[in-house]
Amino acid sequence: MIRIVTKKRLALMEADRQAAFERARQATDAKKEASGRHIKELFAVTDRAERAEKTADEVGKLLARALDELSAAQEDLLLKDIELRRLREDLTKALVPARQVFVLVHYGTPVMVYRSVQDAYADTATHGVSDDRGWGPARRFWADAEWLLSTFTYDAAARGFRGSLTPLAEPVGGAA
């Protein structure tokens, strides 16, 4: 088959070729532009990801520090709670009346009240009375004694303390 090509046909083919080249150039330009946008978006996304990772690291460090501080605060709170309970127990014990109190008397005048015998003995030295002195129950009236350590016992029924003055036994019938 033989085809005869005319100038008109050549001109149309040349116009088609030019149009195809123009479309190819436009497609190449569009591809380059899209590729540029894609690369810019890729760089922007990578930058945001790096910043997010850096921020996540910083937040992780802040969270770790906050957890350490929280742990220390909880430990401190626990210690304060234990101390508070101990102080409450001490206060409760202090509010409960002692079973016995000991009164140091000088010629009938009470000088000091103590919670324990040991406290009384320790303090009597400041008044010039030695702790090796033979302390015993009060067997005579307070006014007759230079120094006297008298015991008072708590009486729950009376809601108060009772003295323990034990007088010397009188001889029966005056016999000695």
XYZ file of N, CA, C and O in Angstrom:
704
model
N 0.834 -1.134 0.000
C 0.000 0.000 0.000
C 0.906 1.232 0.000
O 1.793 1.358 0.823
N 0.575 2.025 -0.885
C 1.361 3.231 -1.068
C 0.464 4.386 -0.648
O -0.689 4.484 -1.054
N 1.120 5.233 0.074
C 0.362 6.370 0.548
C 1.051 7.634 0.053
O 2.257 7.753 0.173
N 0.276 8.480 -0.370
C 0.821 9.721 -0.881
C 0.588 10.767 0.197
O -0.531 10.956 0.672
N 1.672 11.384 0.579
C 1.601 12.365 1.658
C 1.646 13.741 1.011
O 2.535 14.049 0.229
N 0.684 14.533 1.412
C 0.605 15.866 0.858
C 1.164 16.846 1.856
O 1.396 16.523 3.021
N 1.345 18.050 1.397
C 1.870 19.102 2.257
C 0.893 19.362 3.403
O 1.295 19.616 4.522
N -0.364 19.274 3.043
C -1.381 19.514 4.059
C -1.266 18.447 5.137
O -1.318 18.740 6.329
N -1.108 17.209 4.660
C -1.000 16.095 5.613
C 0.267 16.271 6.426
O 0.274 16.023 7.638
N 1.382 16.640 5.833
C 2.636 16.878 6.551
C 2.462 18.015 7.564
O 2.976 17.942 8.667
N 1.752 19.048 7.170
C 1.541 20.168 8.075
C 0.708 19.724 9.273
O 0.964 20.098 10.433
N -0.307 18.862 9.012
C -1.128 18.355 10.118
C -0.295 17.460 11.035
O -0.400 17.531 12.259
N 0.527 16.619 10.443
C 1.380 15.743 11.247
C 2.383 16.561 12.058
O 2.654 16.254 13.217
N 2.913 17.621 11.425
C 3.866 18.488 12.136
C 3.140 19.186 13.281
O 3.687 19.309 14.380
N 1.920 19.619 13.052
C 1.138 20.276 14.108
C 0.845 19.291 15.221
O 0.930 19.631 16.424
N 0.511 18.025 14.879
C 0.276 16.990 15.909
C 1.547 16.734 16.714
O 1.505 16.565 17.918
N 2.688 16.677 15.973
C 3.955 16.454 16.675
C 4.248 17.609 17.624
O 4.636 17.394 18.770
N 4.048 18.832 17.171
C 4.289 20.005 18.011
C 3.354 19.983 19.230
O 3.782 20.268 20.340
N 2.104 19.603 18.997
C 1.129 19.535 20.097
C 1.543 18.450 21.091
O 1.451 18.625 22.310
N 2.027 17.296 20.543
C 2.468 16.203 21.423
C 3.681 16.642 22.237
O 3.787 16.367 23.438
N 4.634 17.345 21.580
C 5.804 17.854 22.320
C 5.376 18.855 23.391
O 5.905 18.851 24.504
N 4.420 19.713 23.046
C 3.938 20.705 24.018
C 3.257 20.015 25.198
O 3.487 20.381 26.360
N 2.441 18.990 24.903
C 1.791 18.249 25.997
C 2.835 17.529 26.846
O 2.733 17.508 28.067
N 3.860 16.953 26.180
C 4.928 16.268 26.918
C 5.688 17.260 27.800
O 6.031 16.970 28.954
N 5.971 18.466 27.243
C 6.664 19.495 28.024
C 5.811 19.923 29.207
O 6.293 20.053 30.339
N 4.496 20.132 28.993
C 3.595 20.525 30.081
C 3.513 19.416 31.134
O 3.515 19.689 32.335
N 3.474 18.168 30.667
C 3.419 17.038 31.613
C 4.721 16.964 32.420
O 4.719 16.717 33.632
N 5.862 17.186 31.725
C 7.156 17.174 32.418
C 7.214 18.310 33.431
O 7.663 18.123 34.569
N 6.749 19.505 33.039
C 6.732 20.638 33.975
C 5.810 20.347 35.167
O 6.151 20.632 36.318
N 4.657 19.762 34.891
C 3.716 19.427 35.970
C 4.329 18.374 36.891
O 4.189 18.439 38.119
N 5.044 17.390 36.261
C 5.703 16.355 37.072
C 6.785 16.972 37.956
O 6.894 16.667 39.136
N 7.592 17.888 37.372
C 8.637 18.561 38.151
C 8.039 19.381 39.290
O 8.530 19.373 40.406
N 6.944 20.094 38.961
C 6.280 20.912 39.981
C 5.701 20.035 41.084
O 5.856 20.322 42.272
N 5.048 18.941 40.706
C 4.487 18.014 41.702
C 5.604 17.370 42.511
O 5.491 17.204 43.736
N 6.680 17.008 41.835
C 7.822 16.415 42.538
C 8.417 17.418 43.528
O 8.758 17.065 44.658
N 8.525 18.680 43.117
C 9.037 19.728 44.027
C 8.144 19.894 45.243
O 8.614 20.011 46.378
N 6.804 19.938 44.973
C 5.870 20.057 46.104
C 5.989 18.848 47.023
O 5.975 18.979 48.250
N 6.106 17.684 46.415
C 6.224 16.447 47.188
C 7.492 16.477 48.055
O 7.456 16.122 49.237
N 8.608 16.910 47.482
C 9.869 16.983 48.245
C 9.750 18.015 49.364
O 10.175 17.763 50.496
N 9.126 19.184 49.047
C 8.930 20.196 50.095
C 8.068 19.645 51.226
O 8.360 19.833 52.405
N 6.980 18.960 50.876
C 6.105 18.368 51.892
C 6.850 17.297 52.682
O 6.687 17.190 53.901
N 7.689 16.523 51.979
C 8.478 15.484 52.653
C 9.433 16.101 53.663
O 9.546 15.625 54.794
N 10.115 17.204 53.237
C 11.007 17.890 54.175
C 10.227 18.465 55.352
O 10.663 18.381 56.503
N 9.050 19.055 55.075
C 8.236 19.632 56.149
C 7.762 18.544 57.106
O 7.813 18.706 58.338
N 7.313 17.414 56.569
C 6.856 16.312 57.414
C 8.022 15.749 58.231
O 7.889 15.466 59.424
N 9.193 15.607 57.597
C 10.376 15.111 58.315
C 10.758 16.069 59.437
O 11.069 15.642 60.550
N 10.708 17.373 59.134
C 11.037 18.378 60.152
C 10.043 18.310 61.310
O 10.437 18.337 62.481
N 8.741 18.201 60.990
C 7.731 18.094 62.056
C 7.942 16.824 62.867
O 7.800 16.821 64.095
N 8.288 15.726 62.196
C 8.522 14.462 62.908
C 9.720 14.581 63.837
O 9.690 14.107 64.978
N 10.798 15.230 63.360
C 11.982 15.414 64.209
C 11.655 16.298 65.412
O 12.076 16.011 66.536
N 10.889 17.388 65.148
C 10.497 18.254 66.270
C 9.597 17.510 67.247
O 9.719 17.651 68.459
N 8.686 16.695 66.718
C 7.794 15.915 67.588
C 8.593 14.905 68.402
O 8.324 14.700 69.591
N 9.587 14.296 67.767
C 10.428 13.331 68.490
C 11.230 14.033 69.587
O 11.330 13.541 70.710
N 11.764 15.210 69.258
C 12.522 15.994 70.249
C 11.604 16.412 71.401
O 11.955 16.299 72.579
N 10.404 16.872 71.049
C 9.429 17.265 72.077
C 9.038 16.063 72.931
O 8.918 16.175 74.151
N 8.860 14.904 72.293
C 8.512 13.690 73.036
C 9.630 13.320 74.008
O 9.360 12.918 75.148
N 10.886 13.481 73.573
C 12.019 13.212 74.473
C 12.000 14.167 75.662
O 12.200 13.756 76.809
N 11.764 15.460 75.374
C 11.714 16.455 76.449
C 10.560 16.161 77.403
O 10.713 16.238 78.628
N 9.409 15.818 76.842
C 8.251 15.490 77.683
C 8.546 14.237 78.510
O 8.184 14.165 79.690
N 9.230 13.262 77.899
C 9.610 12.056 78.641
C 10.520 12.383 79.812
O 10.349 11.853 80.911
N 11.487 13.279 79.573
C 12.387 13.691 80.660
C 11.621 14.436 81.747
O 11.839 14.211 82.941
N 10.720 15.353 81.313
C 9.913 16.082 82.293
C 9.029 15.131 83.092
O 8.889 15.271 84.315
N 8.458 14.167 82.414
C 7.610 13.186 83.090
C 8.422 12.350 84.078
O 7.973 12.090 85.195
N 9.629 11.960 83.674
C 10.487 11.185 84.583
C 10.827 12.008 85.822
O 10.779 11.501 86.948
N 11.160 13.301 85.613
C 11.453 14.171 86.764
C 10.222 14.346 87.642
O 10.311 14.326 88.867
N 9.070 14.515 87.006
C 7.828 14.675 87.772
C 7.515 13.414 88.570
O 7.082 13.492 89.726
N 7.762 12.251 87.965
C 7.533 10.996 88.691
C 8.504 10.860 89.859
O 8.118 10.389 90.938
N 9.767 11.276 89.664
C 10.732 11.247 90.771
C 10.289 12.178 91.893
O 10.352 11.818 93.072
N 9.836 13.376 91.520
C 9.366 14.324 92.533
C 8.119 13.795 93.237
O 7.972 13.954 94.448
N 7.242 13.170 92.467
C 6.034 12.586 93.059
C 6.401 11.478 94.038
O 5.844 11.402 95.138
N 7.359 10.647 93.654
C 7.793 9.568 94.534
C 8.386 10.132 95.824
O 8.086 9.657 96.918
N 9.227 11.166 95.674
C 9.822 11.796 96.863
C 8.739 12.436 97.727
O 8.769 12.337 98.963
N 7.767 13.080 97.091
C 6.683 13.708 97.850
C 5.833 12.660 98.567
O 5.425 12.857 99.716
N 5.580 11.527 97.894
C 4.812 10.463 98.534
C 5.577 9.885 99.720
O 4.998 9.603 100.771
N 6.889 9.717 99.557
C 7.708 9.209 100.661
C 7.692 10.192 101.820
O 7.545 9.798 102.980
N 7.832 11.487 101.507
C 7.797 12.514 102.539
C 6.438 12.536 103.226
O 6.348 12.650 104.450
N 5.382 12.388 102.435
C 4.030 12.350 102.999
C 3.846 11.145 103.911
O 3.252 11.251 104.988
N 4.389 10.008 103.502
C 4.302 8.804 104.327
C 5.050 9.002 105.648
O 4.542 8.651 106.716
N 6.249 9.593 105.573
C 7.014 9.854 106.799
C 6.270 10.832 107.709
O 6.234 10.645 108.922
N 5.660 11.851 107.105
C 4.906 12.822 107.912
C 3.666 12.165 108.518
O 3.294 12.479 109.642
N 3.043 11.256 107.766
C 1.885 10.527 108.281
C 2.295 9.670 109.474
O 1.601 9.640 110.497
N 3.440 8.988 109.356
C 3.942 8.166 110.460
C 4.249 9.049 111.667
O 3.876 8.717 112.803
N 4.899 10.196 111.433
C 5.218 11.120 112.525
C 3.942 11.667 113.158
O 3.842 11.774 114.384
N 2.945 11.964 112.331
C 1.671 12.465 112.846
C 0.989 11.419 113.715
O 0.470 11.733 114.791
N 1.005 10.175 113.269
C 0.414 9.104 114.086
C 1.154 8.961 115.411
O 0.530 8.780 116.456
N 2.493 9.036 115.357
C 3.277 8.933 116.590
C 2.939 10.089 117.532
O 2.746 9.888 118.737
N 2.830 11.295 116.979
C 2.493 12.448 117.813
C 1.086 12.329 118.391
O 0.848 12.698 119.541
N 0.152 11.785 117.595
C -1.207 11.568 118.113
C -1.196 10.566 119.254
O -1.890 10.748 120.252
N -0.403 9.493 119.094
C -0.301 8.509 120.175
C 0.302 9.145 121.423
O -0.176 8.911 122.535
N 1.368 9.959 121.223
C 1.978 10.647 122.363
C 0.965 11.584 123.029
O 0.897 11.644 124.264
N 0.184 12.290 122.220
C -0.815 13.198 122.774
C -1.887 12.427 123.528
O -2.299 12.823 124.619
N -2.301 11.291 122.958
C -3.307 10.467 123.624
C -2.769 9.969 124.960
O -3.473 10.002 125.969
N -1.506 9.531 124.951
C -0.890 9.068 126.201
C -0.774 10.210 127.201
O -0.947 10.013 128.399
N -0.461 11.417 126.709
C -0.306 12.557 127.604
C -1.650 12.973 128.200
O -1.698 13.446 129.333
N -2.727 12.790 127.437
C -4.036 13.179 127.945
C -4.607 12.164 128.928
O -5.448 12.503 129.748
N -4.140 10.917 128.843
C -4.596 9.891 129.786
C -3.872 10.149 131.106
O -2.654 10.273 131.135
N -4.600 10.254 132.212
C -3.927 10.541 133.475
C -2.992 9.395 133.852
O -3.246 8.231 133.577
N -1.892 9.778 134.473
C -0.926 8.781 134.913
C -1.543 7.939 136.021
O -2.428 8.380 136.739
N -1.082 6.726 136.151
C -1.566 5.853 137.214
C -1.057 6.347 138.562
O -1.738 6.244 139.565
N 0.153 6.880 138.545
C 0.724 7.431 139.774
C 1.494 8.691 139.438
O 2.068 8.796 138.363
N 1.490 9.621 140.353
C 2.366 10.785 140.266
C 3.110 10.872 141.593
O 2.635 10.382 142.627
N 4.260 11.491 141.548
C 5.116 11.572 142.718
C 5.367 13.040 143.018
O 5.765 13.801 142.136
N 5.100 13.419 144.275
C 5.193 14.821 144.679
C 6.366 14.966 145.637
O 6.454 14.260 146.654
N 7.274 15.886 145.304
C 8.394 16.205 146.187
C 7.936 17.332 147.106
O 7.487 18.380 146.652
N 8.011 17.077 148.421
C 7.505 18.020 149.422
C 8.663 18.465 150.309
O 9.492 17.654 150.734
N 8.727 19.767 150.593
C 9.748 20.329 151.487
C 9.024 21.031 152.638
O 8.365 22.040 152.440
N 9.110 20.438 153.824
C 8.430 20.932 155.021
C 6.954 21.243 154.748
O 6.458 22.318 155.060
N 6.280 20.305 154.111
C 4.841 20.423 153.892
C 4.447 21.191 152.642
O 3.271 21.243 152.313
N 5.398 21.770 151.929
C 5.088 22.531 150.716
C 5.460 21.704 149.483
O 6.634 21.337 149.331
N 4.496 21.414 148.625
C 4.838 20.672 147.403
C 5.768 21.508 146.526
O 5.517 22.681 146.281
N 6.859 20.887 146.092
C 7.852 21.588 145.278
C 7.684 21.239 143.799
O 7.716 22.116 142.943
N 7.483 19.941 143.499
C 7.426 19.505 142.107
C 6.611 18.226 142.019
O 6.566 17.443 142.953
N 5.959 18.019 140.863
C 5.201 16.797 140.597
C 5.889 16.076 139.445
O 6.262 16.690 138.451
N 6.052 14.743 139.585
C 6.754 13.946 138.578
C 5.866 12.810 138.103
O 5.038 12.309 138.850
N 6.104 12.366 136.851
C 5.356 11.231 136.298
C 5.952 9.897 136.723
O 5.278 8.896 136.720
N 7.243 9.855 137.009
C 7.865 8.585 137.385
C 8.827 8.814 138.534
O 9.300 9.925 138.772
N 9.132 7.723 139.214
C 10.081 7.787 140.331
C 11.455 8.187 139.808
O 12.169 8.973 140.442
N 11.833 7.667 138.637
C 13.137 7.980 138.066
C 13.277 9.483 137.805
O 14.325 10.074 138.084
N 12.215 10.103 137.286
C 12.248 11.551 137.059
C 12.390 12.283 138.390
O 13.118 13.268 138.492
N 11.687 11.813 139.400
C 11.756 12.455 140.717
C 13.166 12.354 141.292
O 13.724 13.348 141.763
N 13.753 11.148 141.246
C 15.112 10.971 141.778
C 16.117 11.820 141.024
O 17.025 12.394 141.614
N 15.937 11.911 139.708
C 16.871 12.690 138.901
C 16.787 14.169 139.251
O 17.809 14.863 139.264
N 15.595 14.661 139.566
C 15.436 16.084 139.841
C 15.726 16.445 141.295
O 16.032 17.592 141.586
N 15.609 15.489 142.204
C 15.833 15.831 143.620
C 17.261 16.281 143.874
O 17.502 17.058 144.796
N 18.203 15.840 143.051
C 19.596 16.258 143.225
C 19.732 17.762 143.034
O 20.579 18.400 143.676
N 18.885 18.365 142.205
C 18.950 19.820 142.005
C 18.486 20.573 143.246
O 18.779 21.747 143.393
N 17.771 19.887 144.138
C 17.296 20.510 145.380
C 18.195 20.141 146.561
O 17.853 20.429 147.701
N 19.313 19.487 146.279
C 20.254 19.157 147.341
C 19.968 17.854 148.049
O 20.534 17.589 149.105
N 19.088 17.024 147.510
C 18.778 15.738 148.130
C 19.413 14.657 147.272
O 19.203 14.600 146.066
N 20.205 13.791 147.895
C 20.873 12.746 147.118
C 19.875 11.660 146.756
O 18.945 11.380 147.498
N 20.101 11.033 145.577
C 19.155 10.004 145.140
C 19.398 8.674 145.837
O 18.592 7.766 145.732
N 20.498 8.561 146.608
C 20.730 7.321 147.355
C 20.057 7.359 148.727
O 20.156 6.430 149.508
N 19.381 8.442 148.993
C 18.657 8.569 150.260
C 17.579 7.491 150.303
O 16.979 7.153 149.290
N 17.297 6.974 151.408
C 16.317 5.899 151.542
C 14.906 6.403 151.388
O 14.223 6.636 152.382
N 14.463 6.562 150.157
C 13.099 7.010 149.914
C 12.155 5.865 150.217
O 12.412 4.730 149.919
N 11.076 6.195 150.793
C 10.074 5.176 151.081
C 8.720 5.834 151.149
O 8.587 7.025 150.880
N 7.710 5.090 151.538
C 6.397 5.718 151.659
C 6.407 6.744 152.787
O 7.161 6.621 153.741
N 5.591 7.759 152.620
C 5.528 8.812 153.639
C 4.912 8.225 154.907
O 3.774 7.803 154.906
N 5.683 8.209 155.985
C 5.212 7.628 157.240
C 4.931 8.699 158.300
O 4.605 8.388 159.416
N 5.111 9.912 157.959
C 4.815 10.992 158.903
C 4.149 12.125 158.143
O 4.111 12.124 156.920
N 3.655 13.072 158.870
C 2.985 14.191 158.235
C 3.982 15.019 157.446
O 5.142 15.133 157.804
N 3.495 15.613 156.380
C 4.382 16.332 155.464
C 5.122 17.473 156.154
O 6.268 17.733 155.875
N 4.463 18.172 157.036
C 5.081 19.336 157.668
C 6.249 18.933 158.545
O 7.131 19.746 158.820
N 6.300 17.666 158.975
C 7.378 17.220 159.850
C 8.621 16.808 159.068
O 9.683 16.642 159.658
N 8.487 16.611 157.764
C 9.608 16.097 156.979
C 10.311 17.234 156.252
O 9.669 18.105 155.669
N 11.672 17.203 156.296
C 12.422 18.200 155.551
C 12.180 17.975 154.051
O 11.779 18.876 153.341
N 12.430 16.756 153.569
C 12.157 16.374 152.183
C 11.351 15.097 152.205
O 11.651 14.182 152.949
N 10.344 15.063 151.372
C 9.472 13.893 151.346
C 9.026 13.658 149.897
O 8.695 14.599 149.192
N 9.070 12.393 149.460
C 8.563 12.041 148.135
C 7.304 11.224 148.372
O 7.364 10.107 148.851
N 6.157 11.823 148.044
C 4.887 11.170 148.311
C 4.258 10.706 147.003
O 4.348 11.380 145.982
N 3.618 9.532 147.066
C 2.993 8.944 145.888
C 1.503 9.195 145.911
O 0.852 9.022 146.938
N 0.961 9.586 144.768
C -0.471 9.749 144.598
C -0.903 8.792 143.494
O -0.327 8.771 142.420
N -1.946 8.005 143.751
C -2.436 7.008 142.802
C -3.766 7.482 142.232
O -4.620 7.997 142.960
N -3.940 7.271 140.926
C -5.170 7.700 140.249
C -6.324 6.801 140.654
O -6.234 5.588 140.598
N -7.397 7.442 141.070
C -8.627 6.726 141.432
C -9.665 7.045 140.354
O -10.172 8.164 140.277
N -9.960 6.050 139.506
C -10.861 6.266 138.376
C -12.267 6.609 138.854
O -12.964 7.409 138.214
N -12.703 6.013 139.955
C -14.055 6.279 140.448
C -14.185 7.734 140.875
O -15.211 8.376 140.639
N -13.173 8.257 141.505
C -13.211 9.640 141.980
C -12.730 10.614 140.904
O -12.854 11.823 141.068
N -12.166 10.069 139.816
C -11.596 10.867 138.737
C -10.570 11.839 139.271
O -10.515 12.998 138.890
N -9.743 11.332 140.184
C -8.692 12.151 140.768
C -7.627 11.268 141.386
O -7.658 10.044 141.284
N -6.690 11.893 142.089
C -5.585 11.179 142.715
C -5.782 11.124 144.221
O -6.273 12.059 144.843
N -5.350 10.000 144.825
C -5.407 9.827 146.280
C -3.981 9.698 146.794
O -3.161 8.998 146.224
N -3.729 10.375 147.910
C -2.402 10.323 148.527
C -2.186 8.996 149.225
O -3.117 8.273 149.564
N -0.914 8.683 149.446
C -0.601 7.409 150.101
C 0.218 7.649 151.368
O 1.281 7.103 151.537
N -0.281 8.485 152.219
C 0.384 8.737 153.493
C 0.095 7.560 154.407
O -1.047 7.273 154.724
N 1.126 6.821 154.773
C 0.957 5.663 155.653
C 1.593 6.016 156.997
O 2.812 6.002 157.111
N 0.778 6.316 157.990
C 1.343 6.701 159.290
C 2.032 5.518 159.968
O 1.740 4.351 159.649
N 2.936 5.825 160.862
C 3.634 4.782 161.623
C 2.605 4.093 162.532
O 1.719 4.722 163.079
N 2.771 2.829 162.710
C 1.857 2.070 163.545
C 2.078 2.478 165.017
O 3.209 2.524 165.483
N 0.991 2.800 165.677
C 1.076 3.168 167.104
C 1.170 1.877 167.920
O 0.513 0.904 167.624
N 1.989 1.901 168.922
C 2.042 0.716 169.776
C 0.710 0.529 170.501
O 0.073 1.487 170.889
N 0.303 -0.723 170.599
C -0.963 -1.048 171.246
C -0.813 -0.890 172.760
O 0.114 -1.412 173.364
N -1.730 -0.159 173.335
C -1.753 0.027 174.790
C -0.564 0.817 175.295
O -0.214 0.751 176.451
N 0.085 1.534 174.480
C 1.176 2.370 174.907
C 2.465 1.630 175.113
O 3.460 2.210 175.528
N 2.491 0.335 174.912
C 3.733 -0.417 175.095
C 4.629 -0.213 173.896
O 4.190 -0.128 172.766
N 5.888 -0.196 174.135
C 6.820 0.038 173.050
C 7.496 -1.234 172.626
O 7.896 -2.084 173.236
